[in-house]
Amino acid sequence: MSATDDGSVLGEENLGWERLASNLRVERALLGALDLLEGIPVVVFKGGLLTRRIYGDLRRRSSADNDLLVRKADAHEVLERFANRGFVPHEGLDAHRALDRTGQVALWENGDFDQPSVDLHVEPFPRNFFSVDEETIWTRLETVELHGRLVRTFDAPLTMAHLVSHFFQSLLEVRQLT
């Protein structure tokens, strides 16, 4: 049993259906983002796709955003496409500077922070822990099917390396890593 925001308790089955609904909403936003970036190489490396790959069931873990990797050379065009569609970062944040400074920036369509964000990356690993060159990452990809379309994602070893990097970055509990 798990507690909800209002203190009530959901059975695991109900919680699973809540996760499924959340993940499907995030995936719908992902498909729109991929349509927007048609013609630009994009890697999907977290969110519902990761849940599908690891657990095989969207009811096992929920996602709130879509993490997309693009090449540094494409970043300006990608940010312009998102801006033209109404995607914005948090108020007061310059998306271009954030991407240059940290290697990533979160964007929300029409500034609606209740909707899934697109977390745009040019570096998928936190700089303060890992330095992985762009070409190494782009040679460690595989293609998978998602809702009738082919998308690129990290291969299994790179996926594990990325999960371990989050373990260190977020000081997660060992049970979360397993």
PDB file of C-alpha atoms in Angstrom:
ATOM      1  CA  MET A   1       0.000   0.000   0.000  1.00  0.00           C
ATOM      2  CA  SER A   2       1.196   3.523  -0.779  1.00  0.00           C
ATOM      3  CA  ALA A   3       0.097   6.889   0.580  1.00  0.00           C
ATOM      4  CA  THR A   4      -1.233   9.526  -1.807  1.00  0.00           C
ATOM      5  CA  ASP A   5      -0.778  13.308  -1.559  1.00  0.00           C
ATOM      6  CA  ASP A   6      -3.985  13.623   0.496  1.00  0.00           C
ATOM      7  CA  GLY A   7      -2.889  10.916   2.946  1.00  0.00           C
ATOM      8  CA  SER A   8      -5.209   8.200   1.687  1.00  0.00           C
ATOM      9  CA  VAL A   9      -3.827   4.799   0.797  1.00  0.00           C
ATOM     10  CA  LEU A  10      -3.835   3.282  -2.676  1.00  0.00           C
ATOM     11  CA  GLY A  11      -3.503  -0.418  -3.255  1.00  0.00           C
ATOM     12  CA  GLU A  12      -0.584  -1.467  -5.449  1.00  0.00           C
ATOM     13  CA  GLU A  13      -2.979  -2.256  -8.293  1.00  0.00           C
ATOM     14  CA  ASN A  14      -4.521   1.228  -8.196  1.00  0.00           C
ATOM     15  CA  LEU A  15      -1.076   2.789  -7.936  1.00  0.00           C
ATOM     16  CA  GLY A  16      -0.031   0.789 -10.987  1.00  0.00           C
ATOM     17  CA  TRP A  17      -2.938   2.195 -13.002  1.00  0.00           C
ATOM     18  CA  GLU A  18      -2.029   5.731 -11.874  1.00  0.00           C
ATOM     19  CA  ARG A  19       1.543   5.158 -13.066  1.00  0.00           C
ATOM     20  CA  LEU A  20       0.281   3.801 -16.381  1.00  0.00           C
ATOM     21  CA  ALA A  21      -1.915   6.851 -16.953  1.00  0.00           C
ATOM     22  CA  SER A  22       0.956   9.183 -16.073  1.00  0.00           C
ATOM     23  CA  ASN A  23       3.382   7.366 -18.367  1.00  0.00           C
ATOM     24  CA  LEU A  24       0.956   7.395 -21.286  1.00  0.00           C
ATOM     25  CA  ARG A  25       0.541  11.160 -20.860  1.00  0.00           C
ATOM     26  CA  VAL A  26       4.328  11.561 -20.859  1.00  0.00           C
ATOM     27  CA  GLU A  27       4.665   9.350 -23.937  1.00  0.00           C
ATOM     28  CA  ARG A  28       2.032  11.393 -25.788  1.00  0.00           C
ATOM     29  CA  ALA A  29       4.124  14.486 -25.093  1.00  0.00           C
ATOM     30  CA  LEU A  30       7.225  12.598 -26.275  1.00  0.00           C
ATOM     31  CA  LEU A  31       5.639  11.752 -29.617  1.00  0.00           C
ATOM     32  CA  GLY A  32       4.773  15.430 -30.130  1.00  0.00           C
ATOM     33  CA  ALA A  33       8.351  16.456 -29.311  1.00  0.00           C
ATOM     34  CA  LEU A  34       9.744  13.886 -31.733  1.00  0.00           C
ATOM     35  CA  ASP A  35       7.408  15.170 -34.458  1.00  0.00           C
ATOM     36  CA  LEU A  36       8.651  18.687 -33.774  1.00  0.00           C
ATOM     37  CA  LEU A  37      12.275  17.535 -34.165  1.00  0.00           C
ATOM     38  CA  GLU A  38      11.689  15.577 -37.391  1.00  0.00           C
ATOM     39  CA  GLY A  39      14.930  15.437 -39.390  1.00  0.00           C
ATOM     40  CA  ILE A  40      17.220  16.031 -36.393  1.00  0.00           C
ATOM     41  CA  PRO A  41      18.977  13.069 -34.746  1.00  0.00           C
ATOM     42  CA  VAL A  42      17.418  12.578 -31.293  1.00  0.00           C
ATOM     43  CA  VAL A  43      18.007  10.007 -28.561  1.00  0.00           C
ATOM     44  CA  VAL A  44      15.286   9.174 -26.021  1.00  0.00           C
ATOM     45  CA  PHE A  45      16.982   7.871 -22.917  1.00  0.00           C
ATOM     46  CA  LYS A  46      14.639   7.969 -19.936  1.00  0.00           C
ATOM     47  CA  GLY A  47      10.927   8.287 -19.225  1.00  0.00           C
ATOM     48  CA  GLY A  48       8.405   5.697 -20.282  1.00  0.00           C
ATOM     49  CA  LEU A  49      10.800   4.174 -22.795  1.00  0.00           C
ATOM     50  CA  LEU A  50      13.233   3.283 -20.014  1.00  0.00           C
ATOM     51  CA  THR A  51      10.386   1.865 -17.910  1.00  0.00           C
ATOM     52  CA  ARG A  52       9.255  -0.259 -20.859  1.00  0.00           C
ATOM     53  CA  ARG A  53      12.768  -1.552 -21.445  1.00  0.00           C
ATOM     54  CA  ILE A  54      13.627  -2.342 -17.831  1.00  0.00           C
ATOM     55  CA  TYR A  55      10.293  -3.506 -16.437  1.00  0.00           C
ATOM     56  CA  GLY A  56       8.262  -4.297 -19.548  1.00  0.00           C
ATOM     57  CA  ASP A  57       5.278  -2.668 -17.835  1.00  0.00           C
ATOM     58  CA  LEU A  58       4.437   1.027 -17.551  1.00  0.00           C
ATOM     59  CA  ARG A  59       2.653   0.339 -14.258  1.00  0.00           C
ATOM     60  CA  ARG A  60       5.948  -0.327 -12.447  1.00  0.00           C
ATOM     61  CA  ARG A  61       7.507   3.164 -12.422  1.00  0.00           C
ATOM     62  CA  SER A  62       6.113   6.561 -13.355  1.00  0.00           C
ATOM     63  CA  SER A  63       7.811   9.341 -15.284  1.00  0.00           C
ATOM     64  CA  ALA A  64       7.152  13.062 -15.300  1.00  0.00           C
ATOM     65  CA  ASP A  65       9.320  14.202 -18.192  1.00  0.00           C
ATOM     66  CA  ASN A  66      11.010  13.209 -21.430  1.00  0.00           C
ATOM     67  CA  ASP A  67      14.778  13.284 -21.620  1.00  0.00           C
ATOM     68  CA  LEU A  68      16.063  13.889 -25.130  1.00  0.00           C
ATOM     69  CA  LEU A  69      19.665  14.029 -26.266  1.00  0.00           C
ATOM     70  CA  VAL A  70      20.695  16.033 -29.328  1.00  0.00           C
ATOM     71  CA  ARG A  71      24.101  16.816 -30.728  1.00  0.00           C
ATOM     72  CA  LYS A  72      25.679  20.080 -29.625  1.00  0.00           C
ATOM     73  CA  ALA A  73      25.787  21.188 -33.259  1.00  0.00           C
ATOM     74  CA  ASP A  74      21.966  20.849 -33.464  1.00  0.00           C
ATOM     75  CA  ALA A  75      21.153  22.442 -30.104  1.00  0.00           C
ATOM     76  CA  HIS A  76      20.465  25.961 -31.403  1.00  0.00           C
ATOM     77  CA  GLU A  77      18.007  24.749 -34.041  1.00  0.00           C
ATOM     78  CA  VAL A  78      16.325  22.418 -31.544  1.00  0.00           C
ATOM     79  CA  LEU A  79      15.860  25.230 -29.027  1.00  0.00           C
ATOM     80  CA  GLU A  80      14.449  27.473 -31.768  1.00  0.00           C
ATOM     81  CA  ARG A  81      11.944  24.814 -32.822  1.00  0.00           C
ATOM     82  CA  PHE A  82      10.784  24.361 -29.256  1.00  0.00           C
ATOM     83  CA  ALA A  83      10.584  28.126 -28.670  1.00  0.00           C
ATOM     84  CA  ASN A  84       8.539  28.574 -31.847  1.00  0.00           C
ATOM     85  CA  ARG A  85       6.103  25.946 -30.532  1.00  0.00           C
ATOM     86  CA  GLY A  86       5.769  27.782 -27.194  1.00  0.00           C
ATOM     87  CA  PHE A  87       8.127  25.715 -25.034  1.00  0.00           C
ATOM     88  CA  VAL A  88       9.830  27.766 -22.332  1.00  0.00           C
ATOM     89  CA  PRO A  89      12.223  27.129 -19.432  1.00  0.00           C
ATOM     90  CA  HIS A  90      11.526  28.287 -15.869  1.00  0.00           C
ATOM     91  CA  GLU A  91      10.945  32.041 -15.673  1.00  0.00           C
ATOM     92  CA  GLY A  92      14.165  34.025 -15.721  1.00  0.00           C
ATOM     93  CA  LEU A  93      16.203  31.191 -17.217  1.00  0.00           C
ATOM     94  CA  ASP A  94      17.771  31.532 -20.647  1.00  0.00           C
ATOM     95  CA  ALA A  95      17.526  28.142 -22.368  1.00  0.00           C
ATOM     96  CA  HIS A  96      20.649  28.644 -24.506  1.00  0.00           C
ATOM     97  CA  ARG A  97      22.783  29.658 -21.521  1.00  0.00           C
ATOM     98  CA  ALA A  98      21.460  26.818 -19.372  1.00  0.00           C
ATOM     99  CA  LEU A  99      22.267  24.305 -22.096  1.00  0.00           C
ATOM    100  CA  ASP A 100      25.794  25.740 -22.452  1.00  0.00           C
ATOM    101  CA  ARG A 101      26.348  25.933 -18.692  1.00  0.00           C
ATOM    102  CA  THR A 102      24.986  22.557 -17.561  1.00  0.00           C
ATOM    103  CA  GLY A 103      24.463  20.501 -20.720  1.00  0.00           C
ATOM    104  CA  GLN A 104      20.706  20.374 -20.207  1.00  0.00           C
ATOM    105  CA  VAL A 105      17.574  22.489 -19.875  1.00  0.00           C
ATOM    106  CA  ALA A 106      13.966  21.650 -19.010  1.00  0.00           C
ATOM    107  CA  LEU A 107      11.244  23.134 -21.226  1.00  0.00           C
ATOM    108  CA  TRP A 108       7.469  23.219 -20.745  1.00  0.00           C
ATOM    109  CA  GLU A 109       4.928  23.774 -23.484  1.00  0.00           C
ATOM    110  CA  ASN A 110       3.205  27.134 -22.964  1.00  0.00           C
ATOM    111  CA  GLY A 111       4.892  27.378 -19.571  1.00  0.00           C
ATOM    112  CA  ASP A 112       2.447  24.832 -18.135  1.00  0.00           C
ATOM    113  CA  PHE A 113       4.491  23.261 -15.338  1.00  0.00           C
ATOM    114  CA  ASP A 114       1.735  20.718 -14.661  1.00  0.00           C
ATOM    115  CA  GLN A 115       2.461  19.116 -18.022  1.00  0.00           C
ATOM    116  CA  PRO A 116       5.389  16.793 -18.805  1.00  0.00           C
ATOM    117  CA  SER A 117       8.577  18.676 -19.545  1.00  0.00           C
ATOM    118  CA  VAL A 118      11.097  18.051 -22.276  1.00  0.00           C
ATOM    119  CA  ASP A 119      14.488  17.816 -20.623  1.00  0.00           C
ATOM    120  CA  LEU A 120      16.797  18.649 -23.498  1.00  0.00           C
ATOM    121  CA  HIS A 121      20.376  17.410 -23.158  1.00  0.00           C
ATOM    122  CA  VAL A 122      23.578  17.841 -25.106  1.00  0.00           C
ATOM    123  CA  GLU A 123      25.346  15.955 -22.306  1.00  0.00           C
ATOM    124  CA  PRO A 124      23.405  13.134 -20.637  1.00  0.00           C
ATOM    125  CA  PHE A 125      25.875  12.642 -17.791  1.00  0.00           C
ATOM    126  CA  PRO A 126      26.351  15.195 -14.990  1.00  0.00           C
ATOM    127  CA  ARG A 127      29.562  17.134 -15.672  1.00  0.00           C
ATOM    128  CA  ASN A 128      30.600  17.274 -12.048  1.00  0.00           C
ATOM    129  CA  PHE A 129      30.956  13.464 -11.964  1.00  0.00           C
ATOM    130  CA  PHE A 130      31.549  12.242 -15.506  1.00  0.00           C
ATOM    131  CA  SER A 131      33.165  13.379 -18.718  1.00  0.00           C
ATOM    132  CA  VAL A 132      31.934  11.341 -21.665  1.00  0.00           C
ATOM    133  CA  ASP A 133      32.689  12.619 -25.142  1.00  0.00           C
ATOM    134  CA  GLU A 134      29.805  13.094 -27.544  1.00  0.00           C
ATOM    135  CA  GLU A 135      30.992  10.576 -30.151  1.00  0.00           C
ATOM    136  CA  THR A 136      31.299   7.805 -27.574  1.00  0.00           C
ATOM    137  CA  ILE A 137      27.672   8.312 -26.592  1.00  0.00           C
ATOM    138  CA  TRP A 138      26.418   8.504 -30.186  1.00  0.00           C
ATOM    139  CA  THR A 139      28.129   5.213 -31.071  1.00  0.00           C
ATOM    140  CA  ARG A 140      26.407   3.375 -28.174  1.00  0.00           C
ATOM    141  CA  LEU A 141      22.812   3.551 -29.423  1.00  0.00           C
ATOM    142  CA  GLU A 142      20.182   1.084 -30.487  1.00  0.00           C
ATOM    143  CA  THR A 143      16.855   1.534 -32.232  1.00  0.00           C
ATOM    144  CA  VAL A 144      13.622   0.381 -30.607  1.00  0.00           C
ATOM    145  CA  GLU A 145       9.963   0.585 -31.555  1.00  0.00           C
ATOM    146  CA  LEU A 146       7.662   2.908 -29.622  1.00  0.00           C
ATOM    147  CA  HIS A 147       4.035   3.331 -30.660  1.00  0.00           C
ATOM    148  CA  GLY A 148       4.757   2.302 -34.228  1.00  0.00           C
ATOM    149  CA  ARG A 149       7.826   4.452 -34.734  1.00  0.00           C
ATOM    150  CA  LEU A 150      11.517   3.765 -34.470  1.00  0.00           C
ATOM    151  CA  VAL A 151      13.410   5.763 -31.872  1.00  0.00           C
ATOM    152  CA  ARG A 152      17.029   5.761 -30.828  1.00  0.00           C
ATOM    153  CA  THR A 153      18.021   5.077 -27.246  1.00  0.00           C
ATOM    154  CA  PHE A 154      21.111   4.082 -25.285  1.00  0.00           C
ATOM    155  CA  ASP A 155      22.291   0.494 -25.632  1.00  0.00           C
ATOM    156  CA  ALA A 156      22.107  -1.670 -22.492  1.00  0.00           C
ATOM    157  CA  PRO A 157      25.633  -0.909 -21.146  1.00  0.00           C
ATOM    158  CA  LEU A 158      25.217   2.849 -21.672  1.00  0.00           C
ATOM    159  CA  THR A 159      21.767   2.709 -20.072  1.00  0.00           C
ATOM    160  CA  MET A 160      23.295   1.049 -17.004  1.00  0.00           C
ATOM    161  CA  ALA A 161      26.138   3.595 -16.913  1.00  0.00           C
ATOM    162  CA  HIS A 162      23.587   6.402 -17.059  1.00  0.00           C
ATOM    163  CA  LEU A 163      21.531   4.872 -14.239  1.00  0.00           C
ATOM    164  CA  VAL A 164      24.681   4.535 -12.132  1.00  0.00           C
ATOM    165  CA  SER A 165      25.527   8.185 -12.808  1.00  0.00           C
ATOM    166  CA  HIS A 166      22.091   9.148 -11.466  1.00  0.00           C
ATOM    167  CA  PHE A 167      22.730   6.966  -8.446  1.00  0.00           C
ATOM    168  CA  PHE A 168      25.818   9.007  -7.620  1.00  0.00           C
ATOM    169  CA  GLN A 169      24.310  12.346  -8.617  1.00  0.00           C
ATOM    170  CA  SER A 170      21.140  11.908  -6.573  1.00  0.00           C
ATOM    171  CA  LEU A 171      22.509   9.756  -3.744  1.00  0.00           C
ATOM    172  CA  LEU A 172      19.772   7.229  -4.417  1.00  0.00           C
ATOM    173  CA  GLU A 173      19.223   4.222  -2.240  1.00  0.00           C
ATOM    174  CA  VAL A 174      20.716   0.959  -3.495  1.00  0.00           C
ATOM    175  CA  ARG A 175      17.203  -0.546  -3.892  1.00  0.00           C
ATOM    176  CA  GLN A 176      16.407   2.154  -6.470  1.00  0.00           C
ATOM    177  CA  LEU A 177      19.463   1.262  -8.535  1.00  0.00           C
ATOM    178  CA  THR A 178      18.595  -2.448  -8.548  1.00  0.00           C
TER     179      THR A 178
END
